[in-house]
Amino acid sequence: MRVFKRLAILVLLALTCSWPAWAQDEQIVFKKTAVLPFTVVSKEPMEHLGEKLREEMQERLKTEGFSLVPREELHRALAKIKEPLNDALAQEIGRQVGAEVVILGQLIKVGEALSLEVKILDLAKKVTTATLRLQGTGMKALPGLSRQLAQETALKIMGKERIVKIVIKGNRRIEKDAILGAMQTREGEMVSPGRLRDDLKAVYKMGYFTDVKLDISDTPEGRVLTLLVQEKPAIKEILVTGNVKIKKDKILEVTDLKPFTVASEGAIRENINKIVNLYREKGYYQAAVTYELQPVTNTEVNLVLKVDEGGKLAVKKIEFEGNNNVKSKDLRGVMETKEKSIFSIITGAGKLSKDTLERDLEKIAAYYFNHGYIKAKVGEPKIDIKESNIYITIPVDEGPQFKVGQIDFQGELLEEKDKLLKLLELPKEKVYSREVVQQDLTTLSDFYADFGFANADITPLIKENPDSLTVDVTFEFRKGQKVYFDRIEIAGNVKTRDKVIRRELRVYEQEMFSATKLKESIKNLRRLEYFEDVNFSTNPGSAPDRMNLKITVKERPTGTFGIGAGYSTQDRLVGLLEVSQNNLFGRGQQLKVQGIVGAISSRFRLSFTEPYLFDRPLSAGFDAFFWERDYSEYTRKSKGGDIRLAHPLRWKYTRIYGMYRYENVNLSGLQPNASPVLQEAANIHNTSAVSLSLRRDSRDSTFAPTGGSDNSISVEWAGLGGDSGFMRYIVESGWYFPLFWKTVGVLHGRLGYLQRVPPKALPAYEKFYLGGIDSIRGFKYADISPRDPVTGERIGGDKFVQMNVEYRFPLIKKLGVMGTVFFDAGQVYGSGQSFFSSIRTSVGTGFRWFSPMGPLRVEWGYNIAPKPWEKHSAWEFTVGSQF
């Protein structure tokens, strides 16, 4: 039997003007309830439990919103009763205290068995409305029984029933699921006034409705909860006014506002912030955006975004306060935010971003921490706007500079302290640096990991000495257990075969963990250039000392087909055709067909390489080529091919190369009075040669390396058949040094010597020439050469030296454009001349960019001491595919 035939759940939000009204004005009314102490029937004395169970029941009813008889009033009525409580006495007490419902409870304990029951007495009907009973075993079950009985009692009194259906009405564009997702109440649950109040607020806060109402109705199947919503009008059209510098489509691009969506104030304001940020990115820091909703129909509005662009501002000056020991230019150098300059159009300097400036403050603090100022503090920047300029002032409290103090080691050491100390960079520093400590921590972790202690715990214990202004560092070691690789899994390779990946790994299953070998394995995979990304992860293996390794790769397209054009000062305008596959059939094989047809040269090449012949690290391949080029002295046609072998040596990055080359050369177009050297070369056609090279290449990139070196020595012998006979020796070395501000220093040198092997001849086209973008800039291609004393024609030399010094710096970081300044020196020497007897020199500048069309280089060289037939300077330009 229900106490209430209809329960209308209404929340009066009219108390706060921001909330909508309810559908009805009636409120939830709970009958005044009196909870009497529970009677305890037990062999043991447990009368105290009766009051405790009563309090728990009252607390539960109170949270549900019941009106309860005060405890003192109830105790006064109970004090007058001298007999055991029964239904009649309970009803009498209820009438005395003005209750409409009385709850009478009893706990019966027989051995370990518990029985907890309550009677709900409706005084208006003078009958027992309901009796609820729960049973359990042991006193530990009593708290749970008490809570459950209190909950069921509350539900019974309120006449609650389950919600069999939730109906949404009034929604046109907002889907029912979206509204239900904001609510806690679900079908099949009991009605909870508190939860419904929260649901009402949550739906309203979605921002899509002007009014939200709730209604609960009875049906034969149960309660039906109806949510009545009134949607805000929909946006018919989005208009933008006041914008001059940025077009409407660019403004709307950064927003997610769309026609026919609800005009939510919160969403509109959120997108206005996006538009303001767009203007700030363009330098319009005073830009402001407001909006207006213009009614079109009862359910539609036009959204008008009103833009006040203001003037364009730029960072004019960045100053620091309190930097007594560190120069302002050094602090500005670590910042992403830059002052406006004449190059701002290219570099984008002068823009102010809040997020970027916050990162800059962290970088400034890190700079101080890494230069011994461990107490340094960087304050909030002060930003002043004057006319069209922004002035930024950053306060700094440097504090004293700390030097490196004592360095020690403790714990489970694998080596003597002296040997561990040699691994560190910190002892080499004059002042304390957090960055160097972190680097040393990584070094020590890798050192321990190379002995199998993959989970070694190394903690730097820092002790500051304010008196001596030094910092003592003690590295504490806990090596843990040795770890071995269990399984090594490969994932992400759709095309590339597993064995192509595994053969580049330097770690193996069942072998001891090694951090150095793992890093080397990842580096080897990246150098293949088959993958966009290579990552690894580890997880526990089959035993505590086992670890599974998972290598995950993301493949990139390795096949190309290109038709295009290129230009260089050496070859002029050329047409390009290239078909290549660097990972043929997923086996790692390389196949390339190239063709270049130009104004003064034509070249064709077919190339194939098998990097692992017979599943061994033996690289084998062949080339077939034909090329023709016009020189000022003659036209040269060459055809031939070569067979190549290469094998890695025990030293890292080092390989030995062997090659056999056969080439047929024909010279034509010689002048009648051409140099005898060239006339002799025209009668020498075939070169059959073998060569052996040793090369160590540790560069991190081939086009724009930032670190590492490339060193090689090669010997070539011609005379194994053919018409030519000579020995060619070339030594080459290039070193790349990462410098400050992501700049790179380059030192490069080459030296060559050529010796004729009688009785065969040494043709001029096999001799040395220098000049051009790949050797000595500022000179035309192959223009540095000994010349015939009579005809002045280039005849080549048998010795040469070449030296290049460069300083490379980023010009446009986002695009990867690098600038360079250089000094080149070199010379080609003929018979009777000695090395370094004379040197040709040049200086210059330029930039390079790995463009979508291929590597692009533009460089200008100045010939310091030109000959009468040479120009003072020469532009060098090349773009497109290169052989």
PDB file of C-alpha atoms in Angstrom, residues 399-586:
ATOM      1  CA  GLY A 399      71.155  34.597  -5.989  1.00  0.00           C
ATOM      2  CA  PRO A 400      74.756  33.355  -5.550  1.00  0.00           C
ATOM      3  CA  GLN A 401      76.556  31.109  -8.021  1.00  0.00           C
ATOM      4  CA  PHE A 402      77.424  27.633  -6.740  1.00  0.00           C
ATOM      5  CA  LYS A 403      80.429  25.627  -7.913  1.00  0.00           C
ATOM      6  CA  VAL A 404      80.885  21.874  -8.065  1.00  0.00           C
ATOM      7  CA  GLY A 405      81.937  20.445  -4.703  1.00  0.00           C
ATOM      8  CA  GLN A 406      82.692  16.861  -3.734  1.00  0.00           C
ATOM      9  CA  ILE A 407      81.475  14.018  -5.964  1.00  0.00           C
ATOM     10  CA  ASP A 408      81.072  10.621  -4.359  1.00  0.00           C
ATOM     11  CA  PHE A 409      79.425   7.251  -4.883  1.00  0.00           C
ATOM     12  CA  GLN A 410      77.765   4.887  -2.454  1.00  0.00           C
ATOM     13  CA  GLY A 411      75.693   1.739  -2.495  1.00  0.00           C
ATOM     14  CA  GLU A 412      76.136  -1.258  -4.790  1.00  0.00           C
ATOM     15  CA  LEU A 413      79.044  -0.202  -7.025  1.00  0.00           C
ATOM     16  CA  LEU A 414      80.067  -2.200 -10.097  1.00  0.00           C
ATOM     17  CA  GLU A 415      83.417  -0.452 -10.493  1.00  0.00           C
ATOM     18  CA  GLU A 416      85.910   1.444  -8.400  1.00  0.00           C
ATOM     19  CA  LYS A 417      84.954   5.048  -7.673  1.00  0.00           C
ATOM     20  CA  ASP A 418      87.802   6.377  -9.815  1.00  0.00           C
ATOM     21  CA  LYS A 419      86.512   4.508 -12.860  1.00  0.00           C
ATOM     22  CA  LEU A 420      82.950   5.697 -12.289  1.00  0.00           C
ATOM     23  CA  LEU A 421      84.196   9.275 -11.923  1.00  0.00           C
ATOM     24  CA  LYS A 422      85.772   9.116 -15.389  1.00  0.00           C
ATOM     25  CA  LEU A 423      82.336   8.449 -16.882  1.00  0.00           C
ATOM     26  CA  LEU A 424      80.970  11.756 -15.612  1.00  0.00           C
ATOM     27  CA  GLU A 425      80.967  15.233 -17.123  1.00  0.00           C
ATOM     28  CA  LEU A 426      80.216  17.050 -13.859  1.00  0.00           C
ATOM     29  CA  PRO A 427      83.842  17.002 -12.587  1.00  0.00           C
ATOM     30  CA  LYS A 428      84.848  18.863 -15.760  1.00  0.00           C
ATOM     31  CA  GLU A 429      82.444  21.712 -14.988  1.00  0.00           C
ATOM     32  CA  LYS A 430      83.509  24.778 -13.018  1.00  0.00           C
ATOM     33  CA  VAL A 431      79.997  25.575 -11.832  1.00  0.00           C
ATOM     34  CA  TYR A 432      77.151  23.283 -10.813  1.00  0.00           C
ATOM     35  CA  SER A 433      74.674  22.377 -13.557  1.00  0.00           C
ATOM     36  CA  ARG A 434      71.427  20.454 -13.120  1.00  0.00           C
ATOM     37  CA  GLU A 435      71.471  19.540 -16.803  1.00  0.00           C
ATOM     38  CA  VAL A 436      74.922  17.969 -16.527  1.00  0.00           C
ATOM     39  CA  VAL A 437      73.823  16.025 -13.429  1.00  0.00           C
ATOM     40  CA  GLN A 438      70.884  14.658 -15.406  1.00  0.00           C
ATOM     41  CA  GLN A 439      73.192  13.707 -18.297  1.00  0.00           C
ATOM     42  CA  ASP A 440      75.524  11.937 -15.894  1.00  0.00           C
ATOM     43  CA  LEU A 441      72.582  10.141 -14.340  1.00  0.00           C
ATOM     44  CA  THR A 442      71.621   8.825 -17.787  1.00  0.00           C
ATOM     45  CA  THR A 443      75.230   7.787 -18.431  1.00  0.00           C
ATOM     46  CA  LEU A 444      75.431   5.850 -15.174  1.00  0.00           C
ATOM     47  CA  SER A 445      72.036   4.220 -15.771  1.00  0.00           C
ATOM     48  CA  ASP A 446      73.185   3.074 -19.221  1.00  0.00           C
ATOM     49  CA  PHE A 447      76.453   1.846 -17.734  1.00  0.00           C
ATOM     50  CA  TYR A 448      74.609  -0.346 -15.220  1.00  0.00           C
ATOM     51  CA  ALA A 449      72.086  -1.437 -17.864  1.00  0.00           C
ATOM     52  CA  ASP A 450      74.947  -2.648 -20.064  1.00  0.00           C
ATOM     53  CA  PHE A 451      75.749  -5.145 -17.286  1.00  0.00           C
ATOM     54  CA  GLY A 452      72.158  -6.368 -17.315  1.00  0.00           C
ATOM     55  CA  PHE A 453      70.845  -4.191 -14.467  1.00  0.00           C
ATOM     56  CA  ALA A 454      68.000  -2.697 -16.454  1.00  0.00           C
ATOM     57  CA  ASN A 455      66.106  -1.632 -13.331  1.00  0.00           C
ATOM     58  CA  ALA A 456      69.004  -0.091 -11.433  1.00  0.00           C
ATOM     59  CA  ASP A 457      67.929   2.757  -9.149  1.00  0.00           C
ATOM     60  CA  ILE A 458      70.475   5.601  -9.142  1.00  0.00           C
ATOM     61  CA  THR A 459      69.662   8.648  -7.034  1.00  0.00           C
ATOM     62  CA  PRO A 460      71.757  11.843  -6.929  1.00  0.00           C
ATOM     63  CA  LEU A 461      71.898  13.111  -3.343  1.00  0.00           C
ATOM     64  CA  ILE A 462      72.447  16.869  -3.412  1.00  0.00           C
ATOM     65  CA  LYS A 463      74.016  18.801  -0.541  1.00  0.00           C
ATOM     66  CA  GLU A 464      74.270  22.582  -0.752  1.00  0.00           C
ATOM     67  CA  ASN A 465      77.069  24.331   1.146  1.00  0.00           C
ATOM     68  CA  PRO A 466      76.033  27.988   1.570  1.00  0.00           C
ATOM     69  CA  ASP A 467      79.291  28.957   3.268  1.00  0.00           C
ATOM     70  CA  SER A 468      81.608  27.725   0.503  1.00  0.00           C
ATOM     71  CA  LEU A 469      78.991  28.169  -2.257  1.00  0.00           C
ATOM     72  CA  THR A 470      79.516  24.610  -3.472  1.00  0.00           C
ATOM     73  CA  VAL A 471      77.230  21.664  -4.177  1.00  0.00           C
ATOM     74  CA  ASP A 472      78.243  18.133  -3.190  1.00  0.00           C
ATOM     75  CA  VAL A 473      76.736  15.311  -5.224  1.00  0.00           C
ATOM     76  CA  THR A 474      76.624  11.702  -4.062  1.00  0.00           C
ATOM     77  CA  PHE A 475      75.266   9.098  -6.480  1.00  0.00           C
ATOM     78  CA  GLU A 476      73.551   6.295  -4.587  1.00  0.00           C
ATOM     79  CA  PHE A 477      73.256   2.945  -6.391  1.00  0.00           C
ATOM     80  CA  ARG A 478      70.801   0.093  -5.976  1.00  0.00           C
ATOM     81  CA  LYS A 479      71.491  -2.246  -8.856  1.00  0.00           C
ATOM     82  CA  GLY A 480      68.585  -4.634  -8.389  1.00  0.00           C
ATOM     83  CA  GLN A 481      68.442  -7.934 -10.269  1.00  0.00           C
ATOM     84  CA  LYS A 482      70.106  -8.727 -13.597  1.00  0.00           C
ATOM     85  CA  VAL A 483      67.628  -8.821 -16.457  1.00  0.00           C
ATOM     86  CA  TYR A 484      67.708 -10.923 -19.639  1.00  0.00           C
ATOM     87  CA  PHE A 485      65.675 -10.512 -22.811  1.00  0.00           C
ATOM     88  CA  ASP A 486      62.920 -13.098 -23.038  1.00  0.00           C
ATOM     89  CA  ARG A 487      60.969 -12.536 -26.267  1.00  0.00           C
ATOM     90  CA  ILE A 488      61.653  -9.883 -28.895  1.00  0.00           C
ATOM     91  CA  GLU A 489      58.517  -9.037 -30.875  1.00  0.00           C
ATOM     92  CA  ILE A 490      58.232  -6.960 -34.052  1.00  0.00           C
ATOM     93  CA  ALA A 491      55.053  -4.986 -34.683  1.00  0.00           C
ATOM     94  CA  GLY A 492      53.797  -2.513 -37.291  1.00  0.00           C
ATOM     95  CA  ASN A 493      55.708  -3.954 -40.255  1.00  0.00           C
ATOM     96  CA  VAL A 494      53.161  -4.677 -42.964  1.00  0.00           C
ATOM     97  CA  LYS A 495      55.595  -4.860 -45.881  1.00  0.00           C
ATOM     98  CA  THR A 496      59.052  -5.197 -44.358  1.00  0.00           C
ATOM     99  CA  ARG A 497      59.946  -8.742 -43.394  1.00  0.00           C
ATOM    100  CA  ASP A 498      60.832  -9.523 -39.804  1.00  0.00           C
ATOM    101  CA  LYS A 499      64.304 -10.707 -40.680  1.00  0.00           C
ATOM    102  CA  VAL A 500      65.132  -7.348 -42.337  1.00  0.00           C
ATOM    103  CA  ILE A 501      64.412  -5.699 -38.993  1.00  0.00           C
ATOM    104  CA  ARG A 502      65.994  -8.360 -36.791  1.00  0.00           C
ATOM    105  CA  ARG A 503      69.291  -8.319 -38.655  1.00  0.00           C
ATOM    106  CA  GLU A 504      69.725  -4.640 -37.650  1.00  0.00           C
ATOM    107  CA  LEU A 505      69.222  -5.427 -33.969  1.00  0.00           C
ATOM    108  CA  ARG A 506      72.180  -5.734 -31.640  1.00  0.00           C
ATOM    109  CA  VAL A 507      70.132  -7.321 -28.856  1.00  0.00           C
ATOM    110  CA  TYR A 508      69.025 -10.948 -28.923  1.00  0.00           C
ATOM    111  CA  GLU A 509      66.605 -13.224 -27.122  1.00  0.00           C
ATOM    112  CA  GLN A 510      67.923 -14.900 -23.951  1.00  0.00           C
ATOM    113  CA  GLU A 511      70.888 -12.517 -23.850  1.00  0.00           C
ATOM    114  CA  MET A 512      71.594 -10.028 -21.076  1.00  0.00           C
ATOM    115  CA  PHE A 513      69.958  -6.610 -21.256  1.00  0.00           C
ATOM    116  CA  SER A 514      72.156  -3.832 -22.691  1.00  0.00           C
ATOM    117  CA  ALA A 515      70.978  -0.219 -22.975  1.00  0.00           C
ATOM    118  CA  THR A 516      73.803   0.723 -25.359  1.00  0.00           C
ATOM    119  CA  LYS A 517      73.053  -2.143 -27.728  1.00  0.00           C
ATOM    120  CA  LEU A 518      69.323  -1.385 -27.587  1.00  0.00           C
ATOM    121  CA  LYS A 519      69.905   2.274 -28.514  1.00  0.00           C
ATOM    122  CA  GLU A 520      72.250   1.190 -31.293  1.00  0.00           C
ATOM    123  CA  SER A 521      69.559  -1.175 -32.604  1.00  0.00           C
ATOM    124  CA  ILE A 522      66.975   1.610 -32.759  1.00  0.00           C
ATOM    125  CA  LYS A 523      69.489   3.893 -34.469  1.00  0.00           C
ATOM    126  CA  ASN A 524      70.266   1.207 -37.063  1.00  0.00           C
ATOM    127  CA  LEU A 525      66.565   0.824 -37.878  1.00  0.00           C
ATOM    128  CA  ARG A 526      66.122   4.565 -38.299  1.00  0.00           C
ATOM    129  CA  ARG A 527      69.151   4.792 -40.588  1.00  0.00           C
ATOM    130  CA  LEU A 528      67.447   2.335 -42.952  1.00  0.00           C
ATOM    131  CA  GLU A 529      64.934   5.112 -43.779  1.00  0.00           C
ATOM    132  CA  TYR A 530      62.204   2.483 -44.288  1.00  0.00           C
ATOM    133  CA  PHE A 531      60.220   3.785 -41.308  1.00  0.00           C
ATOM    134  CA  GLU A 532      58.655   7.065 -40.264  1.00  0.00           C
ATOM    135  CA  ASP A 533      59.062   6.151 -36.616  1.00  0.00           C
ATOM    136  CA  VAL A 534      60.706   3.427 -34.543  1.00  0.00           C
ATOM    137  CA  ASN A 535      59.877   2.866 -30.876  1.00  0.00           C
ATOM    138  CA  PHE A 536      60.394   0.162 -28.299  1.00  0.00           C
ATOM    139  CA  SER A 537      58.623  -0.890 -25.131  1.00  0.00           C
ATOM    140  CA  THR A 538      59.301  -3.507 -22.474  1.00  0.00           C
ATOM    141  CA  ASN A 539      57.097  -5.625 -20.225  1.00  0.00           C
ATOM    142  CA  PRO A 540      57.735  -8.379 -17.639  1.00  0.00           C
ATOM    143  CA  GLY A 541      58.775 -11.740 -19.055  1.00  0.00           C
ATOM    144  CA  SER A 542      58.247 -15.307 -17.948  1.00  0.00           C
ATOM    145  CA  ALA A 543      60.308 -14.823 -14.758  1.00  0.00           C
ATOM    146  CA  PRO A 544      61.302 -11.897 -12.503  1.00  0.00           C
ATOM    147  CA  ASP A 545      64.679 -11.658 -14.267  1.00  0.00           C
ATOM    148  CA  ARG A 546      63.175 -11.765 -17.771  1.00  0.00           C
ATOM    149  CA  MET A 547      61.977  -8.899 -19.913  1.00  0.00           C
ATOM    150  CA  ASN A 548      60.029  -8.929 -23.181  1.00  0.00           C
ATOM    151  CA  LEU A 549      61.026  -6.367 -25.796  1.00  0.00           C
ATOM    152  CA  LYS A 550      58.597  -5.047 -28.390  1.00  0.00           C
ATOM    153  CA  ILE A 551      59.901  -3.109 -31.396  1.00  0.00           C
ATOM    154  CA  THR A 552      57.142  -1.078 -33.060  1.00  0.00           C
ATOM    155  CA  VAL A 553      57.730   0.510 -36.453  1.00  0.00           C
ATOM    156  CA  LYS A 554      55.618   2.763 -38.652  1.00  0.00           C
ATOM    157  CA  GLU A 555      56.443   2.151 -42.283  1.00  0.00           C
ATOM    158  CA  ARG A 556      56.867   4.932 -44.827  1.00  0.00           C
ATOM    159  CA  PRO A 557      56.548   4.642 -48.613  1.00  0.00           C
ATOM    160  CA  THR A 558      59.920   3.467 -49.951  1.00  0.00           C
ATOM    161  CA  GLY A 559      59.053   3.434 -53.646  1.00  0.00           C
ATOM    162  CA  THR A 560      59.118   6.598 -55.746  1.00  0.00           C
ATOM    163  CA  PHE A 561      58.213   7.540 -59.262  1.00  0.00           C
ATOM    164  CA  GLY A 562      59.147  11.044 -60.253  1.00  0.00           C
ATOM    165  CA  ILE A 563      59.052  13.155 -63.367  1.00  0.00           C
ATOM    166  CA  GLY A 564      60.205  16.727 -63.085  1.00  0.00           C
ATOM    167  CA  ALA A 565      62.846  19.295 -63.758  1.00  0.00           C
ATOM    168  CA  GLY A 566      65.916  20.601 -62.011  1.00  0.00           C
ATOM    169  CA  TYR A 567      68.578  23.203 -62.467  1.00  0.00           C
ATOM    170  CA  SER A 568      72.150  23.668 -61.402  1.00  0.00           C
ATOM    171  CA  THR A 569      75.004  25.884 -62.471  1.00  0.00           C
ATOM    172  CA  GLN A 570      76.892  22.718 -63.397  1.00  0.00           C
ATOM    173  CA  ASP A 571      74.248  21.019 -65.531  1.00  0.00           C
ATOM    174  CA  ARG A 572      71.903  23.958 -66.237  1.00  0.00           C
ATOM    175  CA  LEU A 573      68.279  23.031 -66.956  1.00  0.00           C
ATOM    176  CA  VAL A 574      67.587  19.290 -66.944  1.00  0.00           C
ATOM    177  CA  GLY A 575      64.614  16.961 -67.156  1.00  0.00           C
ATOM    178  CA  LEU A 576      64.375  14.272 -64.481  1.00  0.00           C
ATOM    179  CA  LEU A 577      62.941  10.748 -64.486  1.00  0.00           C
ATOM    180  CA  GLU A 578      63.382   8.406 -61.555  1.00  0.00           C
ATOM    181  CA  VAL A 579      61.857   5.103 -60.519  1.00  0.00           C
ATOM    182  CA  SER A 580      63.210   3.637 -57.298  1.00  0.00           C
ATOM    183  CA  GLN A 581      62.363   1.163 -54.573  1.00  0.00           C
ATOM    184  CA  ASN A 582      64.537   1.127 -51.455  1.00  0.00           C
ATOM    185  CA  ASN A 583      62.781  -1.845 -49.865  1.00  0.00           C
ATOM    186  CA  LEU A 584      62.058  -4.162 -52.779  1.00  0.00           C
ATOM    187  CA  PHE A 585      59.498  -6.869 -51.845  1.00  0.00           C
ATOM    188  CA  GLY A 586      60.128  -6.008 -48.186  1.00  0.00           C
TER     189      GLY A 586
END
